[in-house]
Coordinates of C-alpha atoms and ligand atoms in Angstrom, one line a residue:
X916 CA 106.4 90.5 107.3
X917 CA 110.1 90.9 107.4
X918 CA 111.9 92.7 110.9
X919 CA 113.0 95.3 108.7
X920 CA 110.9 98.0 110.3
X921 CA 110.6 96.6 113.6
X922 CA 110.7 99.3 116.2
X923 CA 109.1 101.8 114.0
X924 CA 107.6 104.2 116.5
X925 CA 103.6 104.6 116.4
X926 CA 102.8 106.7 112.5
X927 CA 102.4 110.5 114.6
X928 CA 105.9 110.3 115.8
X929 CA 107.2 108.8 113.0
X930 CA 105.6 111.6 110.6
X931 CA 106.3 114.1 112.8
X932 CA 109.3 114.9 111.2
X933 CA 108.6 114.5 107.7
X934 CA 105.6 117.0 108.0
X935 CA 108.4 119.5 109.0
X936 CA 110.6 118.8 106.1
X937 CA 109.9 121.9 103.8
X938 CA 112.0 120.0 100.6
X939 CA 110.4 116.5 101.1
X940 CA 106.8 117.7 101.5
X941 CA 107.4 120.1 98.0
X942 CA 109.0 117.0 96.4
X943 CA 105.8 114.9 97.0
X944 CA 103.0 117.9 96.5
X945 CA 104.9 117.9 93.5
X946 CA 104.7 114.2 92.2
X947 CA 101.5 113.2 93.1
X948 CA 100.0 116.2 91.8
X949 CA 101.1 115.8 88.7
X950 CA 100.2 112.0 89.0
X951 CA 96.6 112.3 90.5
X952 CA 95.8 114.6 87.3
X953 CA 97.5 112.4 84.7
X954 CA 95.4 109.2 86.1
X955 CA 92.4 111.1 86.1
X956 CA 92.6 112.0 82.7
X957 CA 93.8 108.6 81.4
X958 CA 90.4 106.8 83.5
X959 CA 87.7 110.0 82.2
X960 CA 88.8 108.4 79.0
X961 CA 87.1 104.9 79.1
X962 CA 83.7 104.7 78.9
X963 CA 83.2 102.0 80.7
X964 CA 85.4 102.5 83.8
X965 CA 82.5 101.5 86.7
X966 CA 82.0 98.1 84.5
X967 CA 85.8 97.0 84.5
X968 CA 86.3 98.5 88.4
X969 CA 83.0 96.0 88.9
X970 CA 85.0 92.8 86.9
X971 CA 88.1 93.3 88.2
X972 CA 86.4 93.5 92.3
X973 CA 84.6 90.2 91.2
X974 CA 87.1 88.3 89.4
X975 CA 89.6 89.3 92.6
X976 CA 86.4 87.8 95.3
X977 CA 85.8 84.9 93.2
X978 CA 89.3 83.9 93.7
X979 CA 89.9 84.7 97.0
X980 CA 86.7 82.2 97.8
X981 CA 88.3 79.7 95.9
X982 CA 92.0 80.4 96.5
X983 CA 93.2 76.9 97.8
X984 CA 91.6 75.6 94.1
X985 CA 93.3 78.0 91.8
X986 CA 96.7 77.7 93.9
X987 CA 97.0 73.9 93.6
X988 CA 95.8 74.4 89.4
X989 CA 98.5 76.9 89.6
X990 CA 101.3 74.6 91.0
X991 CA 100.0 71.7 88.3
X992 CA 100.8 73.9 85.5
X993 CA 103.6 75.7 86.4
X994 CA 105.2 72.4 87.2
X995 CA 103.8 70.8 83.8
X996 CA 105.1 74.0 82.3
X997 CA 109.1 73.0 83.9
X998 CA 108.9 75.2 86.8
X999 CA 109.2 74.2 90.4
X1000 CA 106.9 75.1 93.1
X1001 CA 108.3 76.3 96.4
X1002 CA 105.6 77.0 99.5
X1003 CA 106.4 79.7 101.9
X1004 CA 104.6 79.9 105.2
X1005 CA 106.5 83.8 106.1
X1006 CA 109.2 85.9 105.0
X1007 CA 112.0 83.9 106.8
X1008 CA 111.1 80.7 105.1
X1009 CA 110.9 82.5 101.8
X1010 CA 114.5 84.3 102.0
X1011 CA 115.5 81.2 103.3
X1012 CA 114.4 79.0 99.9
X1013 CA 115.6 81.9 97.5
X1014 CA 119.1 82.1 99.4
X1015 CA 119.7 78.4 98.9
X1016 CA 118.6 78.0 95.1
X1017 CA 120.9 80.9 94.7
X1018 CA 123.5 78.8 96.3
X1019 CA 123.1 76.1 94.4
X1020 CA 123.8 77.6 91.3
X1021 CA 127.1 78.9 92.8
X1022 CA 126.9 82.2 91.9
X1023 CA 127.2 84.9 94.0
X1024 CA 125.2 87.8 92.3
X1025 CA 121.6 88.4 91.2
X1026 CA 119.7 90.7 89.1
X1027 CA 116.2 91.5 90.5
X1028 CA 112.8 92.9 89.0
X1029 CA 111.0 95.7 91.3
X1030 CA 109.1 93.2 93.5
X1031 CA 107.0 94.5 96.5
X1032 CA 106.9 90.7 97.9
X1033 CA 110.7 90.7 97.9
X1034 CA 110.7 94.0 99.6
X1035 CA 108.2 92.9 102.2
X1036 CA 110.4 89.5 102.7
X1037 CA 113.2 91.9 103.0
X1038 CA 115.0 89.5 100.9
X1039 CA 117.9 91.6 99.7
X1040 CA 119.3 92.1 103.5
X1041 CA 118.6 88.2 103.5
X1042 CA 120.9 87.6 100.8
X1043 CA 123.1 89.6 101.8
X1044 CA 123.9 88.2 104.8
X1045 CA 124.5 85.0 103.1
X1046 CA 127.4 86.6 101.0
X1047 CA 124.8 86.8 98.0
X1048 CA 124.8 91.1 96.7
X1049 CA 121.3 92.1 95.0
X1050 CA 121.3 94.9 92.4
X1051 CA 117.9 96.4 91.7
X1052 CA 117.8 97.5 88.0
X1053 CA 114.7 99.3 88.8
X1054 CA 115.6 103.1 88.5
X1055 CA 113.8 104.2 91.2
X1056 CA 114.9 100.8 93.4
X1057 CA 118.1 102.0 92.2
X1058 CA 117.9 105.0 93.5
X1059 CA 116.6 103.7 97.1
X1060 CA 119.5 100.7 97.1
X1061 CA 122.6 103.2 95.9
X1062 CA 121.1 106.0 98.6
X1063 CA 120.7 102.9 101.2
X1064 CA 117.3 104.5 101.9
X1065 CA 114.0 103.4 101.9
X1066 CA 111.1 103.2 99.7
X1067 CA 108.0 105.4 100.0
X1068 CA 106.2 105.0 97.4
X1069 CA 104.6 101.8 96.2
X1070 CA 105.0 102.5 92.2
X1071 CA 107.7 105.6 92.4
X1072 CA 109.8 104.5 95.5
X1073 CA 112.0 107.3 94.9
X1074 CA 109.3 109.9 95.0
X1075 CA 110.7 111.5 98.1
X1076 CA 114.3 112.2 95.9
X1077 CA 114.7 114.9 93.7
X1078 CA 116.5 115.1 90.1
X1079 CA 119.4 117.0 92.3
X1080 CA 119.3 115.0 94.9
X1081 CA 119.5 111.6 92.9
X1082 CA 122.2 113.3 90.8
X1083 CA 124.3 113.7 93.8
X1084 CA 123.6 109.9 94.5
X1085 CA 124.5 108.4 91.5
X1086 CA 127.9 110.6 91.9
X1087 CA 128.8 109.5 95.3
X1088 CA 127.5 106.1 95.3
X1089 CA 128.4 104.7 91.5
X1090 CA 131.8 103.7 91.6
X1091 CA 131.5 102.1 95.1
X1092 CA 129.0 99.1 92.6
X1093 CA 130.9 99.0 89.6
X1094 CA 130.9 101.4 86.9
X1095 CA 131.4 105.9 88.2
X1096 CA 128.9 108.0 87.2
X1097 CA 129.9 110.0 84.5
X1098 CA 131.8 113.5 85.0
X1099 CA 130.0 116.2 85.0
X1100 CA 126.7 114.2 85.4
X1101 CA 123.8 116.8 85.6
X1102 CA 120.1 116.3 86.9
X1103 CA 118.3 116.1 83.3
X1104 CA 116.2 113.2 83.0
X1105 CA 117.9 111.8 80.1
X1106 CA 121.4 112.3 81.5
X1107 CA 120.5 110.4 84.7
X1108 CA 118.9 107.3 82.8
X1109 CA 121.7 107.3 80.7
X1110 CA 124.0 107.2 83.8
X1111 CA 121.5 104.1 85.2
X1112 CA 121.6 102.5 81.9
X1113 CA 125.2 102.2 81.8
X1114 CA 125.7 101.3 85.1
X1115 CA 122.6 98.6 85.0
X1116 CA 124.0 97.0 81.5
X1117 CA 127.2 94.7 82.3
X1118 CA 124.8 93.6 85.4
X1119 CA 122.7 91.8 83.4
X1120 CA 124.6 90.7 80.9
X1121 CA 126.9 89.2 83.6
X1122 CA 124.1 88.0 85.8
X1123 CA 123.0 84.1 85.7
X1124 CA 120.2 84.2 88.3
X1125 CA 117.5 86.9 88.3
X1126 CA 115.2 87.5 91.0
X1127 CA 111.3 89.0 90.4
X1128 CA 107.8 88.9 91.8
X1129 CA 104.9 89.2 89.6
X1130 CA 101.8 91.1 89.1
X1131 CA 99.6 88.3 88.5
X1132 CA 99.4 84.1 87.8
X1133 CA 97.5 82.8 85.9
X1134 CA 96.1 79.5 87.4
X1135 CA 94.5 77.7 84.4
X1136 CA 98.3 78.4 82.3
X1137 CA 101.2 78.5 84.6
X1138 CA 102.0 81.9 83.2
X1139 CA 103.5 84.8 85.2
X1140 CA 102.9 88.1 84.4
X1141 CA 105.2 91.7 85.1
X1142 CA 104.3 94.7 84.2
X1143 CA 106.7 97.4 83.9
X1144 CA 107.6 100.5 82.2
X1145 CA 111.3 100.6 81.9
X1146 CA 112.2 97.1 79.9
X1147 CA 115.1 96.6 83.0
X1148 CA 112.2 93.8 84.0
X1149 CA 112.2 92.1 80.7
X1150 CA 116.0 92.0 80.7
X1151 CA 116.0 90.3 83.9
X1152 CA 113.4 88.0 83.2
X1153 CA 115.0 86.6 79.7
X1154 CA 119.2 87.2 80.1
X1155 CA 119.6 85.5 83.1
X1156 CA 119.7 81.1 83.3
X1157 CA 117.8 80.6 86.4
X1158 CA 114.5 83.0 87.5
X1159 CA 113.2 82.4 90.8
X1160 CA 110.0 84.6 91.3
X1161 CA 108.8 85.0 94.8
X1162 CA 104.3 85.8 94.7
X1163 CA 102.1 86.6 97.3
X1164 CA 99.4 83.8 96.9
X1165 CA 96.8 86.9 96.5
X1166 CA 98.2 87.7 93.2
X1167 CA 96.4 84.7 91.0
X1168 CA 93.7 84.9 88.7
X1169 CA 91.6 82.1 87.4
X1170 CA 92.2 82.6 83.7
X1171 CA 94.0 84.1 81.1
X1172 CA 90.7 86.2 79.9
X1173 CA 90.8 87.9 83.2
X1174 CA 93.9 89.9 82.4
X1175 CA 91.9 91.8 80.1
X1176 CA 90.1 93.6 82.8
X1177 CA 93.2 94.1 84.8
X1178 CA 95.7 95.1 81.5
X1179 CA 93.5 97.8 81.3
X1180 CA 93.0 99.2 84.8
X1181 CA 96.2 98.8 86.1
X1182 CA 98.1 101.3 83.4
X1183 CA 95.6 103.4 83.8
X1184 CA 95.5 103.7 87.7
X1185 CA 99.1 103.7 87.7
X1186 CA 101.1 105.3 85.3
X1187 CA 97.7 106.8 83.5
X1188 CA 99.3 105.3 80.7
X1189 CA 96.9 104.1 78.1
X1190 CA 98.5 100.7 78.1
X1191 CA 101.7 99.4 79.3
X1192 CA 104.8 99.9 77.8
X1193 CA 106.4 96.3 79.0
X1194 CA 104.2 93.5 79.7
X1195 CA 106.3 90.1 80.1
X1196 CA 104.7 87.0 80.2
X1197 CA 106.2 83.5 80.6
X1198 CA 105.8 80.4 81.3
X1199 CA 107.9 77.9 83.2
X1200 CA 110.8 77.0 80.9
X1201 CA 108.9 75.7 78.3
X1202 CA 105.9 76.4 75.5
X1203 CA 102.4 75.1 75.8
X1204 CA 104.0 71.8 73.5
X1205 CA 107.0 70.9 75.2
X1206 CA 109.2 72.7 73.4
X1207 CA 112.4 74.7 74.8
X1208 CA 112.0 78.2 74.6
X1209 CA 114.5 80.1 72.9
X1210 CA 115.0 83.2 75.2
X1211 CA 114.3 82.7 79.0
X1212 CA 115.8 81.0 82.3
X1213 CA 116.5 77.3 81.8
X1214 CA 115.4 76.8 85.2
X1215 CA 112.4 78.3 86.9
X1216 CA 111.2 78.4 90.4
X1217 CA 107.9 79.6 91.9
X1218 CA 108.2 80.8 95.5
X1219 CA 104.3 81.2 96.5
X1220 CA 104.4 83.6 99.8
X1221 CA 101.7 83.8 102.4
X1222 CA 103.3 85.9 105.2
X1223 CA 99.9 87.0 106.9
X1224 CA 98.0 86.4 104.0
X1225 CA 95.7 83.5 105.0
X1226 CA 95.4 85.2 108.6
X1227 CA 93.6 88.4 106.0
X1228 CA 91.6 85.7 104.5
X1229 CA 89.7 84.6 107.3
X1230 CA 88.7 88.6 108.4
X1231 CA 85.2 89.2 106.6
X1232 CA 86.3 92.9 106.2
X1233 CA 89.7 93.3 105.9
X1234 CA 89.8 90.2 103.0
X1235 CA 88.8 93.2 100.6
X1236 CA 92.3 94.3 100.8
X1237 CA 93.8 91.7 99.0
X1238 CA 92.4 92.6 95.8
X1239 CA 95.0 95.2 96.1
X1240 CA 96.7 95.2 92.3
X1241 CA 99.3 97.3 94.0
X1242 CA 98.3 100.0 91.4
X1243 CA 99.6 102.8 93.9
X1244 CA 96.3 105.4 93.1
X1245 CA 95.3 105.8 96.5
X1246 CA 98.7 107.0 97.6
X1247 CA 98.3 109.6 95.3
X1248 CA 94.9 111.2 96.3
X1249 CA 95.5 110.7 100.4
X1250 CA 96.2 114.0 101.8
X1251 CA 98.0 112.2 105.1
X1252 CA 100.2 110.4 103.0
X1253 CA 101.2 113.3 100.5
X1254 CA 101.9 115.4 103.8
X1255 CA 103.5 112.5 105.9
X1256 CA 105.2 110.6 103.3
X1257 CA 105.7 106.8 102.9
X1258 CA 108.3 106.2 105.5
X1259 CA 106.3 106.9 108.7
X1260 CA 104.5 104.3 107.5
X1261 CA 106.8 101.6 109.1
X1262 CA 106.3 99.4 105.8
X1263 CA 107.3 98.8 102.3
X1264 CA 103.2 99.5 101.9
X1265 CA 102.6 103.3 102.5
X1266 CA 99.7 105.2 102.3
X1267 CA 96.0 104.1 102.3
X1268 CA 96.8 100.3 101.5
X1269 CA 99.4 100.5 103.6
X1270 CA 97.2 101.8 106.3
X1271 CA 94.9 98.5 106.3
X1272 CA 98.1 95.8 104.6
X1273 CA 100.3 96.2 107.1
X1274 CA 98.2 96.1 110.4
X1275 CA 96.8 92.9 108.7
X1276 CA 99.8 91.1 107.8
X1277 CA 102.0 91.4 111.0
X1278 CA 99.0 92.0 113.1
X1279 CA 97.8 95.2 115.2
X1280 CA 99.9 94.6 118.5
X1281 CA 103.0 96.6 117.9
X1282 CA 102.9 100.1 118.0
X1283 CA 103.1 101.2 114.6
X1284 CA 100.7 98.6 113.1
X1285 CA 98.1 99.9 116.3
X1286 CA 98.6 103.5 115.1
X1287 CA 98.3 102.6 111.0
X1288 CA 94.9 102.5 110.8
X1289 CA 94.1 106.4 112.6
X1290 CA 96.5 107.4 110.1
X1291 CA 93.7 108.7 108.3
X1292 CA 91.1 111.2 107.6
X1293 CA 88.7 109.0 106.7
X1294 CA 87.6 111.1 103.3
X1295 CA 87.2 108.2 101.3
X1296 CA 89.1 109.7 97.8
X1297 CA 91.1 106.4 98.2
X1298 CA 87.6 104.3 98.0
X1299 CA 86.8 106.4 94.8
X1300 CA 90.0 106.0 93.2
X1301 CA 91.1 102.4 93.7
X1302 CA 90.1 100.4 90.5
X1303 CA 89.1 97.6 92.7
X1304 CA 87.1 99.1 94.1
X1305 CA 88.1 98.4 98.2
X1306 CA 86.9 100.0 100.4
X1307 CA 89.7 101.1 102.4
X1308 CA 87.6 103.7 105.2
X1309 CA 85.6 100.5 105.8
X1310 CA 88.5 98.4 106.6
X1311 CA 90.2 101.2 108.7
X1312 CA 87.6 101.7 110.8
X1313 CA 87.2 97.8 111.4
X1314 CA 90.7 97.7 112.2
X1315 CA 90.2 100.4 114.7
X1316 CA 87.9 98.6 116.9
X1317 CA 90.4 95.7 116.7
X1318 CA 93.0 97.7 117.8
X1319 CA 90.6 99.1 120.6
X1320 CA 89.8 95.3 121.4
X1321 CA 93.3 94.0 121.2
X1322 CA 95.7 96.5 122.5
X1323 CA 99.1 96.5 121.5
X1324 CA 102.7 95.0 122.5
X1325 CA 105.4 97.5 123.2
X1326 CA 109.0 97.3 122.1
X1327 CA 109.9 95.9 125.8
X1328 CA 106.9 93.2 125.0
X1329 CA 104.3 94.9 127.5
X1330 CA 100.7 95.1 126.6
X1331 CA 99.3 98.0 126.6
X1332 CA 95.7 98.2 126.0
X1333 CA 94.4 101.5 124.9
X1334 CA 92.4 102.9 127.1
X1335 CA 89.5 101.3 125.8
X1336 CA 87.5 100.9 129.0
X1337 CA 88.2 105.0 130.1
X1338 CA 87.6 105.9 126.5
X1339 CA 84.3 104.2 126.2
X1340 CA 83.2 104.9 129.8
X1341 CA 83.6 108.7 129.0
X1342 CA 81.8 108.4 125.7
X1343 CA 79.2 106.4 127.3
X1344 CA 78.8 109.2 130.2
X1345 CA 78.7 112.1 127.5
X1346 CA 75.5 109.7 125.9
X1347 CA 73.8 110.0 129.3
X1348 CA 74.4 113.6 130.2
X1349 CA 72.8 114.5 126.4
X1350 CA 70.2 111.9 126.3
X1351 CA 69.5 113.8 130.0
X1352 CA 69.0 117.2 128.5
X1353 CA 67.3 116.5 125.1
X1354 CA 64.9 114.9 127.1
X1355 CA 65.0 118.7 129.2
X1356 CA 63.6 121.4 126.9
X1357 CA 64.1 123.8 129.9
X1358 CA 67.4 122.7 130.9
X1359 CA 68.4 122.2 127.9
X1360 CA 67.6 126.0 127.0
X1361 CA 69.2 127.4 130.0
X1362 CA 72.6 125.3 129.2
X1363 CA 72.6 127.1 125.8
X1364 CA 72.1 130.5 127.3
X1365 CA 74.4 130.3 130.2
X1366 CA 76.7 128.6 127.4
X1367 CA 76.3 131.5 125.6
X1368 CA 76.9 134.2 128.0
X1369 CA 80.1 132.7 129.1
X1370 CA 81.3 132.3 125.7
X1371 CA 84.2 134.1 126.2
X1372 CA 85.8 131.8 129.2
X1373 CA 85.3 129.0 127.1
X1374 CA 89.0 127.2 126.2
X1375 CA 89.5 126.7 122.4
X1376 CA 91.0 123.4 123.0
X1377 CA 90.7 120.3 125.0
X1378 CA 92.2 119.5 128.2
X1379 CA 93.2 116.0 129.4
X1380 CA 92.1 113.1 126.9
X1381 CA 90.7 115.5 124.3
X1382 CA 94.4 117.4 124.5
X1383 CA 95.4 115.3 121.1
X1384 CA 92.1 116.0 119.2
X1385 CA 92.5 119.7 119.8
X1386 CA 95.9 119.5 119.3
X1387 CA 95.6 120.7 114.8
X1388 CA 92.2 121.8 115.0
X1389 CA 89.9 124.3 117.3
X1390 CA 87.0 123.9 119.2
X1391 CA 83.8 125.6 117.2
X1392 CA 83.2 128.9 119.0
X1393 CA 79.6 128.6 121.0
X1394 CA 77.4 131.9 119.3
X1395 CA 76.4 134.9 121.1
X1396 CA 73.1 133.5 120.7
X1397 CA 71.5 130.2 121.0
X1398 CA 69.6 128.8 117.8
X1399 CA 66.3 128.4 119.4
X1400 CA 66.5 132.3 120.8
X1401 CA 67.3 133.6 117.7
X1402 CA 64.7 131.7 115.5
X1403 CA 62.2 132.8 118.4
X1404 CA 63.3 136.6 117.7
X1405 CA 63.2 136.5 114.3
X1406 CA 60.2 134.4 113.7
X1407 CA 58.4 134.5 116.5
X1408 CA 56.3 131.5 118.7
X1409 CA 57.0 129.5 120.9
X1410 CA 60.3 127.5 120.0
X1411 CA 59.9 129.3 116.6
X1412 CA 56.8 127.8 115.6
X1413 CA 55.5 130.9 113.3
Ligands
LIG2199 S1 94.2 99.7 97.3 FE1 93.3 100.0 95.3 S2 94.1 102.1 94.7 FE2 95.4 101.4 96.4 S3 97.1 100.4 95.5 FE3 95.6 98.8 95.9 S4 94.4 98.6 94.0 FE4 95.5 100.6 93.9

């Protein structure tokens, strides 16, 4: 993955101070609230959901087994289609190839699609520093780019902004890319999409190279598919002359019949809209007979991006996470991430994905992909939500162990491993000292009661490794009397036996 978070600090420093940020944490109770129930709705209304969250799982593991297949069928068509086919090993190699078709066609601007591959490339720094300038016409990327912020949200990556608060973007930050934001601009939706449109519209009517990922390929066609809900995407995709569309290799399906499945889950889990509003489709530069098309890019490259991805492949557990459709669900259900945020997740993938993406793509060493998968509660309402049905506790507990295994390397490049010899060695001694008194009915029954008599000495918290456990939550208070005394009282014989 791209440097562009490198340094992050580990996810509880890093969320530290989002959890104390009374306007951000409103601002995301807020959205995902409001998205959480609309999703739910739009999924109680298919009969059939368990079937296509079944299909879509298998269609997404039969391709994965036979990725290095549908990838080279892929290439064949897309170049029989008049597309080129560009193979990138990581993100440098992949800014790298985009920056120099960009240069070849001498121009010095680009229009770009909302692409999380782009974003995870960090192409758009890339470019920059190559003299290249990137406008998102995404509104919410628009947001993020004019506010030089970050995104935190997979789907919404503005979610953390406010109507007022983007208002007071789009006035400060307008003018400085081209057209001011109009006078007396107010914070009604319609007034601020207005004041995008306006601004977004000479961009891509100027713009000769556009820039997008894609939400699936087709392998058996050669066709790319976006799906968005704004029509910026479909501007970008048929206006400008050259398209260069940078893919994680995941995002391939066999046929065009599979989209069926995933047309319908992905609206739903998304936007919880019913179906979805743009759905752009193309392929190469020509139709299925040769012919020129008459809207669309006269030239058309295929950057296929692997950045981590094969590495995700060969993990028997972690694979499952590259079925993700990016579908953003499990964001909006995880209580760490509605209280956290997206930031403190050190990655253009936030939230539960995030969680086991990230630590799989740039590897658990560093301190913020060793701390990603604890970021967690482990109460599954991702699992139940994702339409793909991953299983995303699974995979963050398996990544725990490897981070147990595998340490990590801190920003001065020391390996640190964590603790895992004094943390098991104390886990294995608490083992011996129960397995010591269950086999002890006596002393086992005199630990309660002396237990119980001292109650009130006992400390509510931890001391010394436990310190962080304790830290949010207290220790159980031990009762006044033990279990096995009390049964005996109230009904009688020996160890309650009536
Ligand atoms: S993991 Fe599942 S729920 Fe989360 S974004 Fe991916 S597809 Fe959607």
């Amino acid at each position: 993955m791209s440097g562009t978070f490198v340094g992050m600090p580990a996810f509880p420093e890093a969320a530290r101070e989002a959890v104390h940020d009374t306007t951000l944490r409103g601002n995301l109770r807020h959205a995902t609230a409001t998205i959480r129930a609309k999703r739910a709705k739009a999924v109680a209304e298919v009969a059939d959901w368990a079937a296509l969250r079944e299909a879509g799982k298998q269609i997404k593991d039969h391709t994965l087994r036979h990725l290095d297949r549908y990838l080279v069928q892929l290439e064949e068509a897309v170049t029989a289609a008049g597309g080129t086919v560009h193979w990138a090993a990581d993100a440098d190699e992949a800014n790298r190839i985009v920056a120099d078709l960009v240069k070849a066609t001498g121009e010095s601007e680009v229009v770009k699609v909302k692409s999380m591959a782009t974003q995870e490339t960090g192409l758009n720094e890339a470019l920059e520093a190559e003299g290249i300038r990137a406008y998102e016409t995404d509104l919410a990327e628009l947001i993020v780019q004019l506010g030089k912020d970050r995104p935190s949200h997979i789907l919404v990556p503005a979610i953390h902004r406010n109507r007022g608060e983007i208002r007071d973007i789009f006035r400060s930050e307008m003018g400085e890319w081209g057209r001011p934001a109009p006078d007396g601009l107010t914070d009604t939706p319609a007034a601020l999409a207005e004041a995008a449109r306006l601004h977004l519209r000479e961009k891509f009517l100027r713009a000769k190279v556009g820039i997008s990922g894609a939400n699936f390929m087709v392998a058996e066609t050669g066709t790319l598919v976006v799906v968005e809900s704004e029509g910026n995407g479909r501007m970008c995709l048929t206006l400008p002359e050259t398209l260069i569309s940078v893919v994680g290799i995941e995002k391939i399906v066999p046929t065009w019949r599979d989209l069926e499945v995933f047309l319908q889950t992905l609206p739903r889990s998304s936007t919880a809209e019913r179906m979805n509003p743009y759905t752009s489709m193309w392929t190469g530069t020509s139709d299925v007979d040769g012919a020129a098309t008459a809207d669309g890019p006269r030239t058309f490259h295929l950057v296929l991006l692997d950045n981590g991805r094969t590495d995700t492949l060969a993990d028997e557990v972690g694979r499952q996470a590259l079925r993700c459709i990016r579908c953003s669900a499990c964001l909006n259900v995880c209580p760490v991430y509605e209280r956290a945020g997206g930031h403190a997740y050190g990655s253009v993938y936030p939230g539960p994905i995030g969680a086991i993406l990230s630590p799989q793509l740039r590897g658990t060493r560093s301190e913020i992909d060793a701390s990603l998968p604890y970021a967690s509660s482990l109460c599954g309402a991702c699992y139940e939500v994702c339409p793909v049905a991953i299983d995303i506790p699974e995979v963050l507990v398996h990544l725990r162990e490897r981070v147990v295994q595998g340490g990590v390397v801190t920003e001065r490049g020391a390996k640190v491993l964590l603790k895992p010899a004094k943390g098991h060695a104390a886990e294995r001694a608490a083992m011996r000292a129960a397995r010591w008194a269950f086999g002890r009915p006596g002393a086992l029954r005199a630990g309660q009661r002396l237990a119980s008599r001292t109650r009130r000495f006992h400390p509510r918290t931890l001391p010394g490794p436990g310190k962080a456990w304790s830290a949010s939550r207290e220790l159980p208070p031990v009762p006044a009397e033990p279990f096995r005394d009390w049964w005996q009282r109230t009904h009688g014989g020996k160890d309650g036996a009536k």
